[in-house]
XYZ file of C-alpha atoms in Angstrom:
383
model
C 20.567 14.404 -14.177
C 17.766 12.784 -12.309
C 18.480 9.082 -10.905
C 15.556 7.079 -9.742
C 16.419 3.867 -7.761
C 13.556 1.339 -8.065
C 15.585 -1.108 -6.150
C 13.714 -2.285 -2.858
C 15.712 -2.396 0.327
C 17.149 -5.792 1.479
C 14.273 -5.754 4.123
C 11.700 -4.946 1.544
C 13.315 -7.728 -0.816
C 13.360 -10.109 2.329
C 9.555 -9.560 3.163
C 8.414 -9.799 -0.658
C 9.961 -13.393 -0.542
C 8.080 -14.072 2.475
C 4.785 -12.937 1.067
C 5.316 -14.901 -1.879
C 6.322 -18.022 -0.058
C 3.185 -17.607 2.111
C 0.609 -16.894 -0.583
C 2.099 -20.053 -2.804
C 2.238 -22.568 0.115
C -0.960 -21.324 2.384
C -3.333 -19.229 0.024
C -3.000 -20.841 -3.257
C -3.896 -24.205 -2.308
C -7.077 -23.012 -0.887
C -8.311 -20.551 -3.589
C -10.268 -22.680 -5.712
C -12.191 -24.233 -3.177
C -12.898 -20.779 -1.528
C -14.024 -19.415 -4.656
C -16.432 -22.380 -5.283
C -17.681 -22.487 -2.046
C -17.976 -18.679 -1.922
C -16.614 -18.413 1.639
C -13.198 -17.246 3.004
C -11.346 -19.857 5.192
C -11.048 -18.495 8.858
C -8.363 -20.998 9.231
C -6.201 -19.288 6.804
C -7.357 -15.555 8.070
C -6.117 -16.505 11.235
C -2.652 -17.648 9.819
C -2.528 -14.236 7.689
C -3.383 -12.264 10.976
C -0.786 -14.328 13.063
C 1.966 -13.557 10.316
C 1.400 -9.493 11.027
C 0.099 -8.829 7.461
C -2.924 -6.819 8.803
C -0.724 -4.333 10.165
C 2.191 -3.685 7.909
C 2.356 -0.108 7.520
C 1.421 0.839 10.913
C 4.025 1.892 13.727
C 5.071 -0.725 16.445
C 3.837 1.817 19.212
C 0.512 0.877 17.907
C 1.328 -2.756 17.460
C 2.018 -2.731 13.744
C 5.057 -4.135 11.771
C 6.562 -0.860 11.760
C 6.800 -1.174 7.734
C 5.992 1.298 4.990
C 3.456 1.458 2.505
C 5.322 -0.153 -0.472
C 5.724 -3.267 1.699
C 2.172 -3.451 2.151
C 1.637 -2.836 -1.482
C 3.827 -5.641 -2.259
C 1.930 -8.014 0.032
C -1.317 -7.014 -1.427
C 0.231 -7.673 -4.890
C 1.756 -11.117 -3.860
C -1.459 -12.404 -2.284
C -3.513 -11.400 -5.310
C -1.103 -13.317 -7.469
C -2.843 -16.392 -6.254
C -6.430 -14.986 -4.839
C -7.501 -11.669 -5.385
C -9.827 -12.286 -2.490
C -6.915 -12.279 -0.054
C -5.534 -9.335 -1.439
C -8.727 -7.519 -1.081
C -9.233 -8.617 2.433
C -5.981 -7.301 3.600
C -6.250 -4.240 1.594
C -9.659 -2.894 2.801
C -8.754 -3.816 6.356
C -5.517 -1.557 6.366
C -5.922 1.017 3.633
C -9.647 2.008 4.527
C -10.449 1.108 8.091
C -7.165 1.253 10.107
C -5.458 3.772 8.156
C -8.185 6.202 8.586
C -7.924 5.718 12.456
C -4.516 6.094 12.403
C -4.774 9.363 10.843
C -7.781 11.012 12.274
C -8.159 9.133 15.657
C -7.180 10.608 18.998
C -4.834 8.875 21.073
C -7.471 6.993 23.156
C -9.064 5.793 19.785
C -5.762 4.527 18.418
C -5.242 2.606 21.428
C -8.470 1.283 21.722
C -9.071 0.568 17.989
C -6.044 0.798 15.995
C -3.610 -1.426 18.225
C -6.072 -4.284 17.818
C -6.353 -3.785 14.042
C -2.735 -3.300 13.708
C -1.760 -6.440 15.880
C -4.086 -8.633 14.041
C -6.381 -9.254 17.039
C -9.468 -7.588 15.061
C -10.380 -7.385 11.514
C -11.741 -4.078 10.369
C -14.308 -2.871 7.555
C -15.371 0.095 5.763
C -19.177 0.938 5.841
C -19.650 3.632 3.125
C -21.696 2.693 0.145
C -25.410 2.564 0.221
C -27.840 1.295 -2.333
C -28.832 4.516 -3.634
C -24.988 6.242 -3.110
C -21.939 4.321 -4.751
C -19.499 6.936 -6.337
C -21.751 9.662 -5.024
C -20.752 9.355 -1.663
C -22.391 12.879 -0.550
C -26.035 11.141 -1.447
C -25.556 8.589 1.631
C -29.011 8.933 3.869
C -27.650 7.105 6.908
C -27.933 9.219 9.960
C -26.361 9.629 13.533
C -28.415 11.856 15.851
C -26.566 13.279 19.106
C -28.462 11.836 22.220
C -26.505 12.901 25.220
C -22.869 11.592 25.237
C -23.888 9.090 22.370
C -25.258 9.012 18.774
C -27.997 7.032 17.526
C -27.049 5.718 14.083
C -29.688 4.506 11.500
C -28.942 3.423 7.896
C -28.084 0.597 5.343
C -24.639 0.005 4.007
C -24.167 -2.461 1.132
C -21.085 -3.843 -0.505
C -19.450 -3.678 2.996
C -15.851 -5.903 2.354
C -14.934 -7.847 5.325
C -18.152 -7.320 7.186
C -18.931 -11.033 7.501
C -16.114 -11.574 10.147
C -15.128 -7.904 10.728
C -14.845 -6.907 14.530
C -14.549 -3.041 13.740
C -16.718 -1.234 11.472
C -15.829 2.104 10.193
C -19.322 3.753 9.696
C -20.008 6.900 7.888
C -23.459 8.822 8.574
C -25.210 12.601 8.415
C -24.822 14.393 11.676
C -26.435 17.367 9.825
C -28.731 16.324 7.078
C -29.005 19.983 5.553
C -25.215 20.313 5.009
C -24.738 17.457 2.668
C -21.319 16.135 2.625
C -20.039 18.807 5.192
C -23.065 17.267 7.236
C -21.111 13.735 7.049
C -19.417 12.157 10.176
C -17.291 8.975 10.575
C -17.887 6.476 13.666
C -15.963 3.451 15.027
C -18.545 1.004 15.700
C -17.888 -2.746 17.389
C -19.495 -5.641 16.122
C -21.538 -6.726 19.000
C -23.245 -3.128 19.224
C -26.940 -4.005 19.592
C -28.622 -3.072 16.296
C -25.903 -3.719 14.063
C -26.785 -6.499 11.707
C -24.949 -8.001 8.828
C -26.954 -10.192 5.946
C -25.440 -13.162 4.170
C -22.786 -12.446 1.862
C -23.933 -10.969 -1.594
C -23.574 -13.740 -4.519
C -21.202 -12.158 -6.845
C -19.178 -12.829 -10.201
C -15.800 -12.458 -8.895
C -14.036 -12.162 -5.423
C -16.373 -14.534 -4.485
C -14.322 -15.780 -1.099
C -14.053 -12.273 0.197
C -16.877 -11.158 2.673
C -19.371 -8.629 1.022
C -22.421 -8.317 2.518
C -25.326 -5.491 3.250
C -24.795 -4.139 6.668
C -28.099 -2.662 8.441
C -27.726 0.075 11.560
C -31.172 0.298 13.252
C -30.775 2.608 16.591
C -27.386 1.480 17.072
C -26.161 3.804 20.017
C -22.462 4.737 19.594
C -20.650 6.518 22.376
C -19.767 9.914 21.455
C -15.985 8.795 22.248
C -16.133 6.946 19.068
C -16.552 9.936 16.616
C -13.563 10.081 14.499
C -12.206 13.267 13.512
C -15.176 15.606 14.767
C -18.441 16.276 13.445
C -18.604 16.882 9.817
C -15.204 15.475 8.984
C -16.819 12.155 7.468
C -16.234 13.342 4.071
C -12.840 14.243 4.262
C -11.915 11.056 5.988
C -13.654 8.832 3.450
C -12.040 10.802 0.422
C -8.468 10.383 2.375
C -9.295 6.667 2.670
C -10.130 6.239 -0.793
C -6.868 7.702 -1.895
C -5.033 5.288 0.012
C -7.388 2.304 -0.997
C -6.562 2.830 -4.588
C -3.044 2.187 -4.016
C -4.272 -1.324 -2.400
C -6.508 -2.083 -5.337
C -3.857 -1.124 -7.934
C -1.550 -3.479 -6.160
C -4.494 -6.139 -6.354
C -4.684 -5.639 -10.162
C -1.288 -5.815 -10.676
C -1.161 -9.146 -8.616
C -3.828 -10.491 -10.413
C -2.427 -9.985 -14.068
C 0.919 -11.345 -12.903
C -0.820 -14.242 -11.598
C -2.676 -14.807 -14.915
C 0.737 -14.498 -16.775
C 2.499 -16.801 -14.667
C -0.147 -19.412 -15.326
C -0.205 -18.682 -19.171
C 3.387 -18.815 -19.081
C 3.465 -22.853 -17.580
C 0.754 -23.664 -19.896
C 2.267 -22.567 -22.905
C 5.633 -24.154 -22.337
C 3.839 -27.572 -21.877
C 0.950 -27.288 -24.419
C 2.142 -28.896 -27.837
C 0.482 -28.012 -31.127
C 1.830 -29.076 -34.725
C 4.605 -30.699 -33.201
C 6.029 -28.281 -30.807
C 5.258 -26.138 -27.609
C 3.090 -23.157 -28.195
C 5.701 -21.166 -26.464
C 7.963 -21.606 -29.412
C 5.313 -19.621 -31.575
C 6.605 -15.992 -32.111
C 2.757 -15.128 -31.786
C 2.577 -16.271 -28.357
C 5.854 -14.947 -27.364
C 4.929 -11.258 -28.775
C 1.550 -11.519 -27.007
C 3.167 -12.399 -23.551
C 5.718 -9.809 -23.954
C 3.334 -7.068 -24.628
C 1.256 -8.285 -21.421
C 4.491 -8.272 -19.231
C 5.304 -4.953 -20.470
C 1.663 -3.586 -19.432
C 2.209 -5.327 -15.956
C 5.350 -3.932 -15.323
C 4.108 -0.393 -16.045
C 1.315 -0.769 -13.938
C 3.423 -1.911 -10.944
C 5.890 0.694 -11.410
C 3.012 3.246 -10.977
C 1.713 1.606 -8.253
C 5.088 1.735 -6.488
C 5.559 5.514 -7.253
C 2.164 6.071 -5.535
C 2.949 4.051 -2.323
C 6.445 5.781 -2.204
C 4.946 9.123 -2.292
C 2.550 8.269 0.534
C 5.330 6.763 2.294
C 7.436 10.316 2.127
C 4.509 12.279 2.961
C 3.744 13.623 -0.366
C 0.420 14.640 -2.352
C -0.186 10.974 -3.537
C -3.893 11.040 -4.364
C -3.313 11.899 -8.262
C -0.635 9.244 -8.416
C -3.028 6.518 -6.803
C -5.647 7.729 -9.246
C -3.224 6.998 -12.007
C -1.935 3.823 -10.864
C -5.491 2.449 -10.054
C -6.781 3.496 -13.572
C -3.854 1.904 -15.514
C -3.580 -0.988 -13.148
C -7.245 -2.290 -13.210
C -7.458 -1.914 -17.010
C -4.210 -3.941 -17.405
C -5.765 -6.462 -15.066
C -8.730 -7.025 -17.264
C -6.693 -6.811 -20.724
C -4.127 -9.176 -19.403
C -6.445 -11.868 -17.851
C -8.603 -11.960 -20.779
C -5.480 -12.273 -22.971
C -4.344 -15.133 -21.142
C -7.502 -17.174 -21.144
C -7.599 -16.327 -24.936
C -3.780 -18.137 -24.997
C -5.129 -21.045 -22.865
C -7.995 -21.570 -25.451
C -10.903 -24.017 -24.095
C -8.690 -24.549 -21.068
C -8.833 -21.042 -20.339
C -12.524 -21.201 -20.173
C -12.289 -24.406 -17.631
C -12.380 -24.176 -14.093
C -9.600 -26.714 -14.052
C -7.068 -23.518 -14.679
C -7.128 -20.466 -12.427
C -6.866 -17.874 -15.235
C -10.808 -18.033 -15.620
C -11.267 -17.144 -11.879
C -8.436 -14.353 -12.379
C -10.660 -12.812 -15.000
C -13.601 -12.650 -13.143
C -11.986 -11.088 -10.211
C -10.228 -8.638 -12.341
C -13.654 -6.818 -13.305
C -14.269 -5.421 -9.969
C -11.126 -3.761 -9.811
C -12.447 -1.247 -12.356
C -15.624 -0.519 -10.113
C -14.629 -0.330 -6.527
C -12.501 2.601 -4.915
C -14.184 4.885 -7.691
C -14.840 3.663 -11.217
C -12.478 4.511 -14.305
C -14.634 7.741 -14.939
C -14.083 8.952 -11.219
C -10.270 8.275 -11.637
C -10.031 10.379 -14.624
C -12.091 13.171 -12.905
C -9.533 13.016 -10.061
C -6.573 13.014 -12.614
C -7.900 15.727 -15.037
C -8.696 17.811 -11.741
C -4.954 18.160 -11.284
C -4.000 19.582 -14.728
C -5.287 22.976 -14.464
C -7.757 22.457 -17.489
C -9.988 25.705 -16.514
């Protein structure tokens, strides 16, 4: 008989309560204002950094919290329950930028770059997507040409989350234009490097508080010591980072969906129609039951992927499955919750309309649903 224990450890349960308390008391009161201003609060970001949320799964030896990927996923989920932009900010910093340096960096690079990222003194971003290269990562045109003990980096990146306030940029560029994906390399670039410029944030439908901009690299001289993993290893690093990033996006999706249900439950218990709260109607009860079941299923898939990564197992397919299902659930559930609130669900007075807008992006970044299906089907020995 196979026994699977889904009970979190006492430490994980304690940390989850801490994340939830912080989200409710510090993030939620600012969520609507940040969304409307389309700007993240630097004071809130400072609090997040001071609380250690930017280094949850990293070893204490490098300034991290010494916890695990599951605890990190729980943090992203709890933040996203009240504000998806906060969940995304933590996720990109952790899963994409810092985790790549942890896995592929030299000891010198870890001391110089991972430590400040893990202890929260610096924020990281992931500069991969280009105007003409989204899901087709290998179609990127940014270049890095060796020049003595440096590389000269040129290119344009777009939709770079955290770029408005990031200190450390993980940038992907071709060191061999003729080799395609095998010629891609990864570089750690510091914000104050001459030639690096960040545009104003791109106006967006959802996650409007998160910083997301175009970054231009014009003759940026990067020390060869900042090359991550060696020449030609960039594509591998990017794909590995996206595998881990999908756990964060799945957790974000679960958080958005759960947050919408929480808001809907509060509303239907207060809203009176035909002489009684609409929560008393079986149709309402059944709809909420169905949605909560979908969210719990997505949560379990997300946790499975996180635990697999913690155990050093091959988690890529689990992460793709979790991201595929959770992002779908986030969109279905947020639309359902808006419908339950009726006209009020469409009004900005209630947060479910923001959650519905935020949910859409979860089906797009870290790979579209079609990309997730390719990853999953590729593991099924169909050929």
